[in-house]
Amino acid sequence: MDTDDDFMSNVSSEDDMLPDDSDNDLSGDEDFGFDDEPDAYIDSQKEIGHKKKAAYDITFKVYQPSDVLKQQTELIDEVNMILDISKEEAAILLRYFRWNKERLIEDYMDRPSQVLDAAGLAQTSAGPPKMQVIPGFVCDICCEDEPGLESFALKCGHRYCVDCYRHYLSQKISREGEAARIQCPSEGCNIIIDARSLDLLVTAELTERYHELLHRTYVEDKETLKWCPAPDCQNAVECAVKKKDLDKVVPTVSCICGHRFCFGCILNDHQPAPCELVKKWLKKCADDSETANWISANTKECPKCNSTIEKNGGCNHMTCRKCKHEFCWMCMGLWSEHGTSWYNCNRFEEKSGTDARDAQAKSRVSLERYLHYYNRYANHEQSARLDKDIYHKTEKKMVQLQKESGMSWIEVQYLNSASQALQTCRQTLMWTYAFAFYLARNNLTEIFEDNQKDLEMAVEALSEMFEKPIAELADSDLKVDIINKTSYCNKRRVILLDDTAQKLSEGLWTFNTELTSLGANGGSSARR
Amino acid sequence: MASQNKRIAKELAECTSSPPPGITVTLPNDSDLHKWHVTLDGPENSVYAGGRFGLVVSLPADYPFRAPTVTFATRIYHPNVTNDQLGNICLGPLKAENWKPSTRLAGVLEAVRALLAEPQPDDPLEARIADEFRAERQEFDKNARSYVQRYAKGPVKFDVAAVGAAAAGEGGEDKKGAGGAATAAGASRSGGNTASGP
């Protein structure tokens, strides 16, 4: 993907896009071609001065609420024209087919009546929905029969009074949060209420809620769309990465609100670690089992009273503090049975003894290994948090620096860039440790560890410069150093991510755990 | 929704004047149309034949827009009814997402009776009983019949207090004192279940 041709075409297409971008600010990304990246990403790439498509880059688009609405309208219009059915019906059909237009058209052409039936559409073609007063009508829900009672029926002809219809719809919409599959109130009738009929019946407030729910189901129905999980963000992100490919790629996307997240699992950016490792790692860290591991690695139980004992030095002759039982730390046998061979526990050589020792040693090694990675992971997590605090101070720093050194706003922007780089790189570093924990050792791991080391050293160096007092920051040499280090950090991060993503997509990494995601089917199990 | 009582009154009239087979409906409190007591005769040719089962039907305030709750007041050994004092039933049409305002209680009650004639082990509330129903039918039949003998003979008790009192009177009953409180809690809890949306 990252040939020179690609590189060139990418540049030129981006240039083409630029005036367009500035025209309609952030919303204009519907014309993006397949090899373009949305604005936010380009921005961060520009900063690094790197425009080649890296192995970890994936194609995605960010849609604002109006774009999402527009997409739906376009699909509905298209189906409406091709199949010659009303827009409301087209919408219901599309929802039934989870917005898969091709399949809908194909199926509909093959067997229209079955498709209509299954989607909950009537076969009859009646006029537009309207409320009617029918003499002698009795509402089957409330049993009201007064003359002049307004009634309504969907195309299935099940007629109820308007009051009952309204009550039914508001119950469904406000209490049950249902919209796309509200059926006719008649028992056993699966005809779906269309938006037009609904608009006719309920209050504006409820209509708004109804459309909001429909809007939500559109994104939820499509596998390629996901809501940005940032608080109060209303945008949706489109990405073609499938769930089954998550062992090959870490699909990190970035919303125009600035939030970077993984399209696969919706968690915050966790490159380079694949989703499944992240899930395992987080579970492992949250698990108390590591405490148990420590206890099993470092302690034994008194053979008599079962108190947990940590041996803190000295010889193998143990006397339990609690019950005064005397035993051998090696074989756990009675000390009195050892006779004179105090320094050499014979039973220690027995198979059971060596097995027990091996198990303990293994457990200890595995714990140490875990702690090695965990400490580094946690350290970067904490540092990233601290860096975030610093970020808030950065702005003050920048203002202060302007005053003291007479630099302009633009001239102090390098501090902002440095702060951004620190946070992003720490986020990456943090996950490299989780990644490394699951990595089986071979010659590839060395390259990975070198990359990790380079990035870590660069980040720590930058971090140190960044925290210097204002007086020193004003020094123009330091400014150049910071700018250089910032760009170096970003480059090292790109190199590391590129390398890991490349090898991940080629399946070159060997992990000491399964990478296939368990329970691939989501929560959409059929309800009766 | 002034006309809401009209619907309930009409349904009640239908259920009392021409009740579905094996079903008797009464109101424990004439001024409260939202609480029904139903006596269900165990269907012939089923293991429940000869038993009389009490059902408590509670209609929510916005009935028929929300589903009623139906619980067994009489203990019953059945894959689709909880084997406890609560007597909760798993019945498709009563689930919030399946309920339609046009569904009639008579139909619901007939469905409950049909459930006695034909248990649905594939959709169980009591997995153990369902397994037994499938794998050891004779054992199931025996257990179900013994429950009928123990609980479903004689006058049907609906009232929570009466159930507790009767149990105490018979002497051989288990968990007698707690019976009243447990059933009361069960009624309100099952109400909550139906209210929760999907």
PDB file of N, CA and C in Angstrom, chain A residues 138-145 160 163-165 167-168 171-172 175-176 178 183-190 527-528, chain B residues 1-4 6-7 10 62 64-66 90-93 95-104 123 195 197-198:
ATOM      1  N   VAL A 138     -66.308   0.669  16.890  1.00  0.00           N
ATOM      2  CA  VAL A 138     -66.010   0.411  18.302  1.00  0.00           C
ATOM      3  C   VAL A 138     -64.515   0.130  18.402  1.00  0.00           C
ATOM      4  N   CYS A 139     -63.838   0.881  19.269  1.00  0.00           N
ATOM      5  CA  CYS A 139     -62.399   0.663  19.417  1.00  0.00           C
ATOM      6  C   CYS A 139     -62.166  -0.627  20.196  1.00  0.00           C
ATOM      7  N   ASP A 140     -61.360  -1.465  19.665  1.00  0.00           N
ATOM      8  CA  ASP A 140     -61.132  -2.779  20.254  1.00  0.00           C
ATOM      9  C   ASP A 140     -60.224  -2.700  21.481  1.00  0.00           C
ATOM     10  N   ILE A 141     -59.554  -1.585  21.665  1.00  0.00           N
ATOM     11  CA  ILE A 141     -58.665  -1.463  22.822  1.00  0.00           C
ATOM     12  C   ILE A 141     -59.404  -0.879  24.017  1.00  0.00           C
ATOM     13  N   CYS A 142     -60.085   0.249  23.816  1.00  0.00           N
ATOM     14  CA  CYS A 142     -60.739   0.870  24.962  1.00  0.00           C
ATOM     15  C   CYS A 142     -62.237   0.566  24.996  1.00  0.00           C
ATOM     16  N   CYS A 143     -62.766  -0.085  23.949  1.00  0.00           N
ATOM     17  CA  CYS A 143     -64.178  -0.441  23.861  1.00  0.00           C
ATOM     18  C   CYS A 143     -65.084   0.785  23.815  1.00  0.00           C
ATOM     19  N   GLU A 144     -64.541   1.897  23.424  1.00  0.00           N
ATOM     20  CA  GLU A 144     -65.333   3.130  23.293  1.00  0.00           C
ATOM     21  C   GLU A 144     -66.099   3.068  21.976  1.00  0.00           C
ATOM     22  N   ASP A 145     -67.339   3.586  21.975  1.00  0.00           N
ATOM     23  CA  ASP A 145     -68.121   3.513  20.737  1.00  0.00           C
ATOM     24  C   ASP A 145     -68.916   4.784  20.470  1.00  0.00           C
ATOM     25  N   TYR A 160     -58.194   1.396  15.276  1.00  0.00           N
ATOM     26  CA  TYR A 160     -58.360   1.732  16.687  1.00  0.00           C
ATOM     27  C   TYR A 160     -58.589   3.224  16.809  1.00  0.00           C
ATOM     28  N   ASP A 163     -57.052   8.078  20.216  1.00  0.00           N
ATOM     29  CA  ASP A 163     -56.538   8.175  21.585  1.00  0.00           C
ATOM     30  C   ASP A 163     -55.693   6.953  21.944  1.00  0.00           C
ATOM     31  N   CYS A 164     -56.241   5.787  21.654  1.00  0.00           N
ATOM     32  CA  CYS A 164     -55.536   4.546  21.988  1.00  0.00           C
ATOM     33  C   CYS A 164     -54.258   4.430  21.175  1.00  0.00           C
ATOM     34  N   TYR A 165     -54.345   4.789  19.914  1.00  0.00           N
ATOM     35  CA  TYR A 165     -53.170   4.729  19.050  1.00  0.00           C
ATOM     36  C   TYR A 165     -52.057   5.597  19.618  1.00  0.00           C
ATOM     37  N   HIS A 167     -51.694   6.673  22.674  1.00  0.00           N
ATOM     38  CA  HIS A 167     -51.194   6.148  23.938  1.00  0.00           C
ATOM     39  C   HIS A 167     -50.216   4.997  23.680  1.00  0.00           C
ATOM     40  N   TYR A 168     -50.599   4.146  22.762  1.00  0.00           N
ATOM     41  CA  TYR A 168     -49.765   2.996  22.400  1.00  0.00           C
ATOM     42  C   TYR A 168     -48.402   3.454  21.893  1.00  0.00           C
ATOM     43  N   GLN A 171     -46.254   5.044  24.570  1.00  0.00           N
ATOM     44  CA  GLN A 171     -45.745   3.978  25.432  1.00  0.00           C
ATOM     45  C   GLN A 171     -44.508   3.333  24.811  1.00  0.00           C
ATOM     46  N   LYS A 172     -44.613   3.029  23.530  1.00  0.00           N
ATOM     47  CA  LYS A 172     -43.509   2.348  22.833  1.00  0.00           C
ATOM     48  C   LYS A 172     -42.281   3.261  22.746  1.00  0.00           C
ATOM     49  N   ARG A 175     -41.380   4.949  26.706  1.00  0.00           N
ATOM     50  CA  ARG A 175     -41.063   4.020  27.794  1.00  0.00           C
ATOM     51  C   ARG A 175     -40.186   2.876  27.355  1.00  0.00           C
ATOM     52  N   GLU A 176     -40.406   2.380  26.137  1.00  0.00           N
ATOM     53  CA  GLU A 176     -39.636   1.214  25.710  1.00  0.00           C
ATOM     54  C   GLU A 176     -38.489   1.595  24.769  1.00  0.00           C
ATOM     55  N   GLU A 178     -38.551   2.228  21.682  1.00  0.00           N
ATOM     56  CA  GLU A 178     -38.669   1.494  20.424  1.00  0.00           C
ATOM     57  C   GLU A 178     -39.006   2.487  19.310  1.00  0.00           C
ATOM     58  N   GLN A 183     -44.987  -2.220  15.945  1.00  0.00           N
ATOM     59  CA  GLN A 183     -45.972  -2.900  15.116  1.00  0.00           C
ATOM     60  C   GLN A 183     -47.369  -2.343  15.358  1.00  0.00           C
ATOM     61  N   CYS A 184     -48.272  -2.705  14.466  1.00  0.00           N
ATOM     62  CA  CYS A 184     -49.696  -2.404  14.627  1.00  0.00           C
ATOM     63  C   CYS A 184     -50.152  -2.970  15.970  1.00  0.00           C
ATOM     64  N   PRO A 185     -51.023  -2.273  16.699  1.00  0.00           N
ATOM     65  CA  PRO A 185     -51.412  -2.740  18.039  1.00  0.00           C
ATOM     66  C   PRO A 185     -52.199  -4.052  18.041  1.00  0.00           C
ATOM     67  N   SER A 186     -52.565  -4.528  16.868  1.00  0.00           N
ATOM     68  CA  SER A 186     -53.382  -5.735  16.827  1.00  0.00           C
ATOM     69  C   SER A 186     -52.538  -6.976  17.123  1.00  0.00           C
ATOM     70  N   GLU A 187     -53.131  -7.873  17.890  1.00  0.00           N
ATOM     71  CA  GLU A 187     -52.427  -9.095  18.252  1.00  0.00           C
ATOM     72  C   GLU A 187     -52.079  -9.895  17.004  1.00  0.00           C
ATOM     73  N   GLY A 188     -50.811 -10.268  16.891  1.00  0.00           N
ATOM     74  CA  GLY A 188     -50.402 -11.119  15.778  1.00  0.00           C
ATOM     75  C   GLY A 188     -50.173 -10.384  14.473  1.00  0.00           C
ATOM     76  N   CYS A 189     -50.363  -9.066  14.456  1.00  0.00           N
ATOM     77  CA  CYS A 189     -50.143  -8.312  13.217  1.00  0.00           C
ATOM     78  C   CYS A 189     -48.748  -7.704  13.265  1.00  0.00           C
ATOM     79  N   ASN A 190     -47.944  -7.968  12.242  1.00  0.00           N
ATOM     80  CA  ASN A 190     -46.549  -7.494  12.301  1.00  0.00           C
ATOM     81  C   ASN A 190     -46.293  -6.292  11.404  1.00  0.00           C
ATOM     82  N   ARG A 527     -34.617 -12.247  20.188  1.00  0.00           N
ATOM     83  CA  ARG A 527     -35.571 -12.288  21.286  1.00  0.00           C
ATOM     84  C   ARG A 527     -36.857 -12.911  20.776  1.00  0.00           C
ATOM     85  N   ARG A 528     -37.510 -13.586  21.668  1.00  0.00           N
ATOM     86  CA  ARG A 528     -38.755 -14.174  21.230  1.00  0.00           C
ATOM     87  C   ARG A 528     -39.874 -13.126  21.227  1.00  0.00           C
TER      88      ARG A 528
ATOM     89  N   MET B   1     -57.680   8.607  30.194  1.00  0.00           N
ATOM     90  CA  MET B   1     -58.088   7.219  29.876  1.00  0.00           C
ATOM     91  C   MET B   1     -59.271   6.796  30.746  1.00  0.00           C
ATOM     92  N   ALA B   2     -60.308   7.556  30.620  1.00  0.00           N
ATOM     93  CA  ALA B   2     -61.496   7.235  31.404  1.00  0.00           C
ATOM     94  C   ALA B   2     -62.114   5.942  30.907  1.00  0.00           C
ATOM     95  N   SER B   3     -61.915   5.698  29.620  1.00  0.00           N
ATOM     96  CA  SER B   3     -62.576   4.543  29.021  1.00  0.00           C
ATOM     97  C   SER B   3     -61.820   3.250  29.297  1.00  0.00           C
ATOM     98  N   GLN B   4     -60.694   3.377  30.002  1.00  0.00           N
ATOM     99  CA  GLN B   4     -59.873   2.208  30.242  1.00  0.00           C
ATOM    100  C   GLN B   4     -60.647   1.157  31.043  1.00  0.00           C
ATOM    101  N   LYS B   6     -63.683   0.690  31.021  1.00  0.00           N
ATOM    102  CA  LYS B   6     -64.706   0.113  30.147  1.00  0.00           C
ATOM    103  C   LYS B   6     -64.188  -1.177  29.518  1.00  0.00           C
ATOM    104  N   ARG B   7     -62.950  -1.103  29.068  1.00  0.00           N
ATOM    105  CA  ARG B   7     -62.343  -2.275  28.430  1.00  0.00           C
ATOM    106  C   ARG B   7     -62.228  -3.416  29.453  1.00  0.00           C
ATOM    107  N   LYS B  10     -65.526  -4.852  30.294  1.00  0.00           N
ATOM    108  CA  LYS B  10     -66.043  -5.674  29.197  1.00  0.00           C
ATOM    109  C   LYS B  10     -65.372  -7.042  29.185  1.00  0.00           C
ATOM    110  N   ASP B  62     -51.987   1.323  33.395  1.00  0.00           N
ATOM    111  CA  ASP B  62     -52.233   1.685  31.993  1.00  0.00           C
ATOM    112  C   ASP B  62     -52.529   0.467  31.120  1.00  0.00           C
ATOM    113  N   PRO B  64     -54.814  -1.485  28.720  1.00  0.00           N
ATOM    114  CA  PRO B  64     -54.112  -2.594  28.057  1.00  0.00           C
ATOM    115  C   PRO B  64     -52.832  -2.183  27.326  1.00  0.00           C
ATOM    116  N   PHE B  65     -52.266  -1.034  27.655  1.00  0.00           N
ATOM    117  CA  PHE B  65     -51.060  -0.649  26.930  1.00  0.00           C
ATOM    118  C   PHE B  65     -49.815  -1.326  27.492  1.00  0.00           C
ATOM    119  N   ARG B  66     -49.945  -1.792  28.712  1.00  0.00           N
ATOM    120  CA  ARG B  66     -48.885  -2.642  29.240  1.00  0.00           C
ATOM    121  C   ARG B  66     -49.455  -3.988  29.632  1.00  0.00           C
ATOM    122  N   CYS B  90     -43.419 -18.025  32.556  1.00  0.00           N
ATOM    123  CA  CYS B  90     -42.787 -17.512  31.348  1.00  0.00           C
ATOM    124  C   CYS B  90     -43.746 -17.746  30.195  1.00  0.00           C
ATOM    125  N   LEU B  91     -44.341 -16.667  29.718  1.00  0.00           N
ATOM    126  CA  LEU B  91     -45.334 -16.801  28.661  1.00  0.00           C
ATOM    127  C   LEU B  91     -45.101 -15.713  27.617  1.00  0.00           C
ATOM    128  N   GLY B  92     -44.867 -16.143  26.387  1.00  0.00           N
ATOM    129  CA  GLY B  92     -44.518 -15.220  25.306  1.00  0.00           C
ATOM    130  C   GLY B  92     -45.335 -13.940  25.251  1.00  0.00           C
ATOM    131  N   PRO B  93     -46.658 -14.022  25.119  1.00  0.00           N
ATOM    132  CA  PRO B  93     -47.450 -12.799  24.927  1.00  0.00           C
ATOM    133  C   PRO B  93     -47.369 -11.822  26.097  1.00  0.00           C
ATOM    134  N   LYS B  95     -44.642 -10.935  27.654  1.00  0.00           N
ATOM    135  CA  LYS B  95     -43.391 -10.173  27.666  1.00  0.00           C
ATOM    136  C   LYS B  95     -43.635  -8.784  27.085  1.00  0.00           C
ATOM    137  N   ALA B  96     -42.950  -7.807  27.660  1.00  0.00           N
ATOM    138  CA  ALA B  96     -43.208  -6.406  27.285  1.00  0.00           C
ATOM    139  C   ALA B  96     -43.090  -6.202  25.779  1.00  0.00           C
ATOM    140  N   GLU B  97     -42.092  -6.855  25.161  1.00  0.00           N
ATOM    141  CA  GLU B  97     -41.866  -6.578  23.749  1.00  0.00           C
ATOM    142  C   GLU B  97     -42.879  -7.295  22.845  1.00  0.00           C
ATOM    143  N   ASN B  98     -43.585  -8.275  23.404  1.00  0.00           N
ATOM    144  CA  ASN B  98     -44.556  -9.005  22.585  1.00  0.00           C
ATOM    145  C   ASN B  98     -45.988  -8.543  22.825  1.00  0.00           C
ATOM    146  N   TRP B  99     -46.208  -7.878  23.927  1.00  0.00           N
ATOM    147  CA  TRP B  99     -47.568  -7.523  24.312  1.00  0.00           C
ATOM    148  C   TRP B  99     -48.192  -6.541  23.334  1.00  0.00           C
ATOM    149  N   LYS B 100     -49.425  -6.801  22.945  1.00  0.00           N
ATOM    150  CA  LYS B 100     -50.174  -5.894  22.088  1.00  0.00           C
ATOM    151  C   LYS B 100     -51.426  -5.474  22.841  1.00  0.00           C
ATOM    152  N   PRO B 101     -51.795  -4.198  22.732  1.00  0.00           N
ATOM    153  CA  PRO B 101     -52.974  -3.732  23.481  1.00  0.00           C
ATOM    154  C   PRO B 101     -54.255  -4.476  23.103  1.00  0.00           C
ATOM    155  N   SER B 102     -54.252  -5.077  21.940  1.00  0.00           N
ATOM    156  CA  SER B 102     -55.487  -5.750  21.540  1.00  0.00           C
ATOM    157  C   SER B 102     -55.560  -7.174  22.090  1.00  0.00           C
ATOM    158  N   THR B 103     -54.506  -7.627  22.759  1.00  0.00           N
ATOM    159  CA  THR B 103     -54.534  -8.979  23.321  1.00  0.00           C
ATOM    160  C   THR B 103     -55.553  -9.044  24.451  1.00  0.00           C
ATOM    161  N   ARG B 104     -56.340 -10.119  24.444  1.00  0.00           N
ATOM    162  CA  ARG B 104     -57.395 -10.249  25.456  1.00  0.00           C
ATOM    163  C   ARG B 104     -56.937 -11.173  26.577  1.00  0.00           C
ATOM    164  N   ASP B 123     -37.989 -23.577  26.627  1.00  0.00           N
ATOM    165  CA  ASP B 123     -37.970 -22.185  27.066  1.00  0.00           C
ATOM    166  C   ASP B 123     -38.250 -22.147  28.562  1.00  0.00           C
ATOM    167  N   ALA B 195     -42.450  -4.498  33.574  1.00  0.00           N
ATOM    168  CA  ALA B 195     -42.361  -3.073  33.270  1.00  0.00           C
ATOM    169  C   ALA B 195     -41.071  -2.737  32.532  1.00  0.00           C
ATOM    170  N   GLY B 197     -38.306  -2.385  30.043  1.00  0.00           N
ATOM    171  CA  GLY B 197     -38.300  -2.457  28.580  1.00  0.00           C
ATOM    172  C   GLY B 197     -37.198  -3.370  28.081  1.00  0.00           C
ATOM    173  N   PRO B 198     -37.152  -3.614  26.772  1.00  0.00           N
ATOM    174  CA  PRO B 198     -36.112  -4.494  26.258  1.00  0.00           C
ATOM    175  C   PRO B 198     -34.756  -3.805  26.290  1.00  0.00           C
TER     176      PRO B 198
END
